[in-house]
XYZ file of C-alpha atoms in Angstrom:
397
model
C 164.661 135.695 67.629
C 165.899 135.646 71.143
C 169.944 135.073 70.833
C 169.771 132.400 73.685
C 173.443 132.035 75.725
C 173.611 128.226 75.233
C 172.857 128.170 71.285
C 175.453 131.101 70.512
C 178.214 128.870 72.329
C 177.251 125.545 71.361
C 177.199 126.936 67.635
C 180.601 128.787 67.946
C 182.319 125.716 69.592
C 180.868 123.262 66.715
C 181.634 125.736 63.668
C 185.209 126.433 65.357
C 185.606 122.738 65.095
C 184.348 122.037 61.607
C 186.568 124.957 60.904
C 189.469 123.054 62.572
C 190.032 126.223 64.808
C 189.110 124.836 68.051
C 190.850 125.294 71.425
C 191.389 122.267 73.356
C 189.528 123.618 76.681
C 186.834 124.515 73.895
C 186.988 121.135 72.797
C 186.642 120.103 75.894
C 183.463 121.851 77.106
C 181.896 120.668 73.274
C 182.355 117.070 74.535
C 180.937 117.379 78.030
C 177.829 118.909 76.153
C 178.037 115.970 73.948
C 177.623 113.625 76.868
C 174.933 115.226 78.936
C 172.293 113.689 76.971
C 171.494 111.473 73.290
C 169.751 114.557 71.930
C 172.656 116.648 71.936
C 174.774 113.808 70.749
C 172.053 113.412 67.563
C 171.824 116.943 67.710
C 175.490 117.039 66.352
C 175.559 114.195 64.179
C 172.795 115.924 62.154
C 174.880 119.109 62.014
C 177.769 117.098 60.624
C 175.927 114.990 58.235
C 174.220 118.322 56.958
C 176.820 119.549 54.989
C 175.421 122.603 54.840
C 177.868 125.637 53.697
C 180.420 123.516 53.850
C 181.567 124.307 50.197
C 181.593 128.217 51.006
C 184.829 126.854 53.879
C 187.349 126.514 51.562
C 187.017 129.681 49.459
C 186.809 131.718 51.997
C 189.322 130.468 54.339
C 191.854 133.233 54.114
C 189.741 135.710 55.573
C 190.998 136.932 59.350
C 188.728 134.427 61.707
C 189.207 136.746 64.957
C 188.369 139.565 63.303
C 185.055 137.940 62.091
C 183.958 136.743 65.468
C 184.867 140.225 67.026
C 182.345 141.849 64.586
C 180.377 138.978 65.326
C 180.526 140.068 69.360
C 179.937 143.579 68.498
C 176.936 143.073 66.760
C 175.406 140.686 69.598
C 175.828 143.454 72.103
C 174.282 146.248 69.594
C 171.150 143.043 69.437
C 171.543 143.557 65.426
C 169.002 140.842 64.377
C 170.703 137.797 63.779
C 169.458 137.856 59.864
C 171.113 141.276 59.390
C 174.438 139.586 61.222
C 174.552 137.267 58.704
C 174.190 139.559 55.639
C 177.454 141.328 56.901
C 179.256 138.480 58.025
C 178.438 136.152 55.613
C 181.505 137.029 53.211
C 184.275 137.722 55.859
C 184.891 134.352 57.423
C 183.711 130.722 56.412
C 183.498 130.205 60.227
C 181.051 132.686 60.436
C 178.993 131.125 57.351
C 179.340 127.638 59.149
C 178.319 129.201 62.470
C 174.813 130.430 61.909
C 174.248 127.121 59.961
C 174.561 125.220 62.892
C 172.997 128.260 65.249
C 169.587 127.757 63.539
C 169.829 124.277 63.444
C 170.692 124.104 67.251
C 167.667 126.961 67.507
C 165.512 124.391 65.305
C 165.890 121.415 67.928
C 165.980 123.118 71.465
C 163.987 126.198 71.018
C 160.785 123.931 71.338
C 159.068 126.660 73.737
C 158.862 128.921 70.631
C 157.972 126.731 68.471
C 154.408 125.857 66.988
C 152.038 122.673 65.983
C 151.710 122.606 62.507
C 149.810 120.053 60.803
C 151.678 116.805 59.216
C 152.817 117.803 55.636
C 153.565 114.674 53.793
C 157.200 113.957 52.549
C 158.378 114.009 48.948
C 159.794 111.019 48.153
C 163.406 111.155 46.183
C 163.709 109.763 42.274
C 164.104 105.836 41.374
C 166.296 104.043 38.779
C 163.904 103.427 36.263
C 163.501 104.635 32.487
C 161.934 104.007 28.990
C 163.661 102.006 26.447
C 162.635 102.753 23.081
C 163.530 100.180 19.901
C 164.485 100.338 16.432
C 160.517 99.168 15.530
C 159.386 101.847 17.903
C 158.839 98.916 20.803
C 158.530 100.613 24.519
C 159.938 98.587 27.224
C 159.870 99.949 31.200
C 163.485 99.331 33.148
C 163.241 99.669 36.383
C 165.660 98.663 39.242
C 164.491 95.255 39.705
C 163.872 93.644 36.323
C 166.529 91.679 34.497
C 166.173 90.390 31.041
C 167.578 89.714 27.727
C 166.740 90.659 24.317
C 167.579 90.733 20.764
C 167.364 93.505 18.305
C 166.859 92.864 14.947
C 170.411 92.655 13.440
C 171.283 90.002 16.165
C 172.561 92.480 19.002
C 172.211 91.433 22.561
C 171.015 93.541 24.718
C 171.287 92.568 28.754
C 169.033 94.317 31.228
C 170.542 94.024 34.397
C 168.992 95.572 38.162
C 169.934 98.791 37.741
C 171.664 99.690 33.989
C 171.309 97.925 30.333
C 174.210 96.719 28.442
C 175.207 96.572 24.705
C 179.001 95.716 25.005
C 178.418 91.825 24.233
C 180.994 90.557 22.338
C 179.656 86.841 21.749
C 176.453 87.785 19.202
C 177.748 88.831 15.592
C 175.180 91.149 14.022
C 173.237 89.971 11.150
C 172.895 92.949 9.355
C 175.992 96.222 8.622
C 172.931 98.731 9.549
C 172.864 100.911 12.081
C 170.205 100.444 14.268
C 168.973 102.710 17.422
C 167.631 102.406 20.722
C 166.704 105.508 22.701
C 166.545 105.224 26.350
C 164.211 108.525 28.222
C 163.986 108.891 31.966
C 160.884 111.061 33.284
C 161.128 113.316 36.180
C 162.228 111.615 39.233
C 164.264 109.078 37.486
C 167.769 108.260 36.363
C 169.598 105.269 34.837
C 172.831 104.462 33.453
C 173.998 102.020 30.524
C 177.126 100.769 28.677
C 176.926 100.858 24.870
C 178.190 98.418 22.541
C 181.840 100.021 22.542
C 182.165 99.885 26.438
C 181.565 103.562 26.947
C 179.722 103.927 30.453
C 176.549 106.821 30.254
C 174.598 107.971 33.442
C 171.432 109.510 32.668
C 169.843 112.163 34.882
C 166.515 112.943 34.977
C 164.370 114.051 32.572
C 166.696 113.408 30.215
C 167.288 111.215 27.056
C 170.228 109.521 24.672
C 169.374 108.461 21.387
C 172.196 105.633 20.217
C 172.908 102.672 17.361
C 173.013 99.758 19.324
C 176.289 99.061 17.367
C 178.929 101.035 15.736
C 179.591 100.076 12.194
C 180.300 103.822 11.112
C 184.006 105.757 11.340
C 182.467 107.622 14.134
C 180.581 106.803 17.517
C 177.380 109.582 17.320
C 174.819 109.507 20.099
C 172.143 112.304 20.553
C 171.558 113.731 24.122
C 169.304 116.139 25.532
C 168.794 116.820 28.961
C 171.755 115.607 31.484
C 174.392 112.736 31.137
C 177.393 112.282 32.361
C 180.115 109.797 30.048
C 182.663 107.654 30.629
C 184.298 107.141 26.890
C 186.027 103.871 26.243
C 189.027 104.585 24.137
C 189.620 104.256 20.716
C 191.878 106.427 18.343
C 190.260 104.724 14.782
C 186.318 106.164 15.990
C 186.051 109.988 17.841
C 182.524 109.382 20.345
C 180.913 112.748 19.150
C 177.791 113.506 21.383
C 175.348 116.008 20.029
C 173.028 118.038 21.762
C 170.621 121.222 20.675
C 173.278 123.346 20.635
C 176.875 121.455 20.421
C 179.109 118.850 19.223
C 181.413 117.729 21.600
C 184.153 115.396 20.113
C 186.378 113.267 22.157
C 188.537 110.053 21.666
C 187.975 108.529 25.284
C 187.723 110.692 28.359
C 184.976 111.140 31.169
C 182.887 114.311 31.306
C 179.208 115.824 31.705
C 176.926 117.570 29.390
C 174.219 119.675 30.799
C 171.764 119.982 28.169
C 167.758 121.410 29.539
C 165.396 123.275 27.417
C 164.351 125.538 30.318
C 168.055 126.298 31.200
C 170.118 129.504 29.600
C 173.195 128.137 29.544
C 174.313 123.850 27.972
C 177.153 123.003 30.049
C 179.948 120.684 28.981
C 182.285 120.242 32.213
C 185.234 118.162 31.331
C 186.459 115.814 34.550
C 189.851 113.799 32.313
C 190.841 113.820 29.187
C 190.544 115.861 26.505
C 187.824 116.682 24.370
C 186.622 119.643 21.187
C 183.529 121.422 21.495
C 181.993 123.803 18.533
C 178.394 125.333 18.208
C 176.392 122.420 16.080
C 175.616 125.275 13.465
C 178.790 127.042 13.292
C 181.870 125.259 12.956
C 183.956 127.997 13.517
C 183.619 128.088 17.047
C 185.378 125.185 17.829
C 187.137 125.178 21.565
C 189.365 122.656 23.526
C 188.430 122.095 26.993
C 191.462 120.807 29.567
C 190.138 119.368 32.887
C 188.805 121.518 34.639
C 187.697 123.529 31.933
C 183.720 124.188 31.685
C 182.255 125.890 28.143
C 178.654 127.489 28.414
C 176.683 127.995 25.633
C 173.736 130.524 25.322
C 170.587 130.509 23.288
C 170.990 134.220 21.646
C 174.192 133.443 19.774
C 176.837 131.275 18.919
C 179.567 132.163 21.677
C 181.224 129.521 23.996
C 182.138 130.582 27.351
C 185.021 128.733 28.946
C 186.107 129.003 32.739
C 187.797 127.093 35.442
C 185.458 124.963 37.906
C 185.278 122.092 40.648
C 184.691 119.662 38.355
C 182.944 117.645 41.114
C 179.981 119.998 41.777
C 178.868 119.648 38.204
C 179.155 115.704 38.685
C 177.933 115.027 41.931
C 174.518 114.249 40.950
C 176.053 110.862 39.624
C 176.796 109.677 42.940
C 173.987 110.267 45.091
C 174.455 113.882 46.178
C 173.773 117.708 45.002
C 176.340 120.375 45.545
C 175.372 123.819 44.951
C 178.020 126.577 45.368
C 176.840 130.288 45.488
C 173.834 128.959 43.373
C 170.483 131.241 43.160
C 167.183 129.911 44.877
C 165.595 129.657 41.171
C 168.628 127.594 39.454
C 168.368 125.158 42.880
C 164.926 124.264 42.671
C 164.757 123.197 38.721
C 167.491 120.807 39.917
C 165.843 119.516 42.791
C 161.996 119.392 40.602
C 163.896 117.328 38.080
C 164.455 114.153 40.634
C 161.397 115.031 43.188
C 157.511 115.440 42.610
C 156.312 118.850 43.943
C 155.077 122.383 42.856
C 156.874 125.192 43.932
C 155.456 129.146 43.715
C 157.937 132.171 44.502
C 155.960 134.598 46.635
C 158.266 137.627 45.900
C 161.240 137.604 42.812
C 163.714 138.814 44.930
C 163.720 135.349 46.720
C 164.730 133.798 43.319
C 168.146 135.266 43.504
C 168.859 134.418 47.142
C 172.335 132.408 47.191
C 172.688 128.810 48.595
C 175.559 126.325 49.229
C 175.030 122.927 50.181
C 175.880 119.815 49.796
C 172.995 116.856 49.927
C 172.029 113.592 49.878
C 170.135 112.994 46.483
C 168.122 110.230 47.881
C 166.880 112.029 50.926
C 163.082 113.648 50.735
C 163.217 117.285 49.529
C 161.340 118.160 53.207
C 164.628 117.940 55.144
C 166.236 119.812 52.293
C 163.823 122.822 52.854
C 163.615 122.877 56.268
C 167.232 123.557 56.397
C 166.984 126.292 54.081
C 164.690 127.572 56.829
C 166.521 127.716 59.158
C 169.032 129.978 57.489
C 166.568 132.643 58.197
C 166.817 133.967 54.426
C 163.881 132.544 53.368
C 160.394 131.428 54.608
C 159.008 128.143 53.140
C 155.466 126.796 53.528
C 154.253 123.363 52.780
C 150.786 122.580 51.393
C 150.614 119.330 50.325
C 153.355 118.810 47.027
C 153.205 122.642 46.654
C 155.803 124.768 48.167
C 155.729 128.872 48.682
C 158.568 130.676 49.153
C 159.704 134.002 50.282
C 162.099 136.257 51.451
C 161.647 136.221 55.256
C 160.884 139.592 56.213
C-alpha cells in the first residue's frame, strides 16, 4: 500500500484532533480541507461517527505522543509496511491507534484508482424487537414491535402488551387464585425485548435469550430463571430478595440494576454489577458466595466452582441495552458470537490465528453488520470476504 502524502496528513491532523492534541495552524489547514469539497466534509463525519478505537484513547493516554509520531516518521522513511507500523505502534500512543483508523478509512474513500469492482453483496439487516411469550397452559403468543394487546392469565393477572415491551405491574386486577403462575418470554437470534414484571422490576432481554417468571409474586422471594443475556433494573423491596438463577449462579439482590451474561457456547457467565449491591454463589455450592460492589464483575467457568471477580467499565458490558456494542481489547472469535446473536449470517475463520486478533470499537447495534466489517478491513489486520450471508476471514498476509 502506497503511503500517499495527502492521506498520512489528513489522518494525523484528524487523529491529533480526536486526540485533542491539535495545533491551531493544524487546525486550520484540517478545516480548509474540510471546505474544498462535500466528500471530504462526509468523509469526516463518517470518521467521527465511527467510533472506531476510540475506547483504546483513554487507557492509553499517558503514553509520550511525540515520541510515538517520531517512531511513526522513522518508520515511513525506512517504507516499513504500514501493517507492520501498526503492530509496533499500536501500544505506545492512543493517537497512533486512532491514526491508522482514520488512515485506512481516508485510503478506503480516495484511493478509488486502486480499488476494484466487486459484485453487490447484499446487506445483513440488524435484529428487531420481537419475542415469544409462552403461558402458564403452554399458549404461544408472537410480540413484536407493533402489536398492542391485553390479556388475562388464569388467576386474574393482567397482562398489557404494549409496542415495544409487556407489562405485569397492574395494580387494579386482584388475582383469583394464591398460585404462582409463569410466563416465559424467549427471543430468537436477531431479536430482543424488554418487560416489567408484576413488582415493577424493569428486564431487557438480549438475543437469543430467555426469562422464565410467575406472573405474580405471592412467595417470600422474587425467583426468575434466565439463560442467555438480560440486563435488570430491580424495584426495591427489603421484605422479598429478586434472586435470578441461571445454569451456573444465584445472584441475590434487594433492588439494584445489573447484567447477567449467561450463553451455553460462552466459557465464562458474567454478572457485571452497574448500582447497588448484590450476592452471587455457584447454584451448586453455596460456599462460594461473593459480594459484588459497582464496578465489580464475577466470571464463572464451566470446569469448577470458582468465581472470578475484577474491576470493569461497567458500560461496555451494558451497552448492548442501548443500541450500541463496545468491545475493548476483545478477540475476533468472542466479537463475532456477539454480533451472530442480533444479525443473520455464517461466518468461517480461514486461519485460527485470526480468531485471536484484538478489536476495539464502539457501534451502532442497529446498523447492518456490512459497514461493521468493512471497517475491520480497513485496519489491515484482517481480510474479509462476502458471499452472500457467509463471511471468510483471515489474517491479511
Amino acid at each position: 500500500m502506497e503511503l500517499t502524502p495527502t492521506y498520512l496528513k489528513i489522518s494525523k491532523l484528524i487523529a491529533a484532533e480526536m486526540n485533542k492534541t491539535i495545533s491551531v495552524q493544524e487546525q486550520e489547514i484540517l478545516n480548509n480541507w474540510l471546505t474544498e469539497s462535500e466528500e471530504n466534509q462526509k468523509i469526516y463525519e463518517g470518521i467521527l461517527m465511527t467510533d472506531w478505537f476510540a475506547d483504546q484513547l483513554h487507557a492509553t493516554s499517558n503514553y509520550d505522543t511525540k515520541e510515538a509520531w517520531a517512531l511513526f516518521d522513522k518508520g515511513v522513511q525506512r517504507k516499513t509496511s504500514l501493517r507492520n507500523l501498526y503492530y509496533k505502534l499500536s501500544k505506545v500512543a492512543a493517537i497512533i491507534v486512532l491514526f491508522f483508523s482514520t488512515f485506512f478509512i481516508l485510503q478506503n474513500y480516495l484511493g478509488k484508482e486502486n480499488s476494484q469492482k466487486q459484485a453487490v453483496q447484499p446487506l445483513i439487516q440488524p435484529g428487531i424487537r420481537g419475542a415469544k411469550l409462552i403461558m402458564d397452559n403452554g399458549e404461544q403468543i408472537s410480540l413484536t414491535a407493533d402489536n398492542s394487546f391485553t390479556l388475562l392469565e388464569k388467576d386474574g393477572t393482567k397482562i398489557n402488551k404494549e409496542q415495544g415491551s409487556i407489562n405485569y405491574a397492574d395494580k387494579h386486577i386482584i388475582p383469583e387464585k394464591e398460585k404462582e403462575i409463569f410466563n416465559t418470554i424467549k427471543t430468537s437470534k436477531g431479536e430482543e425485548f424488554s418487560l416489567t414484571l408484576s413488582d415493577g422490576t424493569k428486564v431487557y432481554l438480549n438475543a437469543q435469550s430467555e426469562i422464565k417468571f410467575p406472573v405474580r409474586f405471592i412467595k417470600n422471594e422474587r425467583i426468575v430463571e434466565l439463560s442467555g443475556e438480560a440486563y435488570f433494573e430491580v424495584a426495591r423491596n427489603t421484605e422479598m430478595p429478586f434472586k435470578v438463577l441461571t445454569e451456573k449462579s444465584i445472584v441475590k439482590v434487594l433492588g439494584t440494576t445489573f447484567n447477567i451474561k449467561s450463553y451455553d457456547d460462552e466459557y465464562f457467565e458474567k454478572t457485571t454489577l452497574v448500582e447497588g449491591h448484590v450476592s452471587i454463589q455457584h447454584r451448586y455450592d453455596h460456599s462460594s458466595l461473593i459480594e459484588l460492589k459497582p464496578g465489580d464483575q464475577a466470571s464463572i467457568q464451566d470446569v469448577n466452582h470458582r468465581i472470578q471477580v475484577q474491576k470493569v467499565e461497567s458500560g461496555i458490558y451494558t451497552a448492548w441495552k442501548d443500541g450500541r456494542f463496545v468491545f475493548k481489547n476483545q478477540s475476533l472469535e468472542n466479537i463475532i458470537k456477539d454480533l451472530k446473536r442480533w444479525y443473520d449470517f455464517e461466518v468461517e475463520f480461514g486461519d485460527e490465528a485470526a480468531k485471536d486478533i484484538l478489536f476495539g470499537a464502539r457501534i451502532n447495534r442497529y446498523n447492518e453488520v456490512n459497514g461493521i466489517f468493512n471497517i475491520m478491513t480497513q485496519t489491515n489486520l484482517v481480510n474479509i470476504k462476502q458471499e452472500g450471508k457467509k463471511f471468510t476471514i483471515s489474517v491479511n498476509k
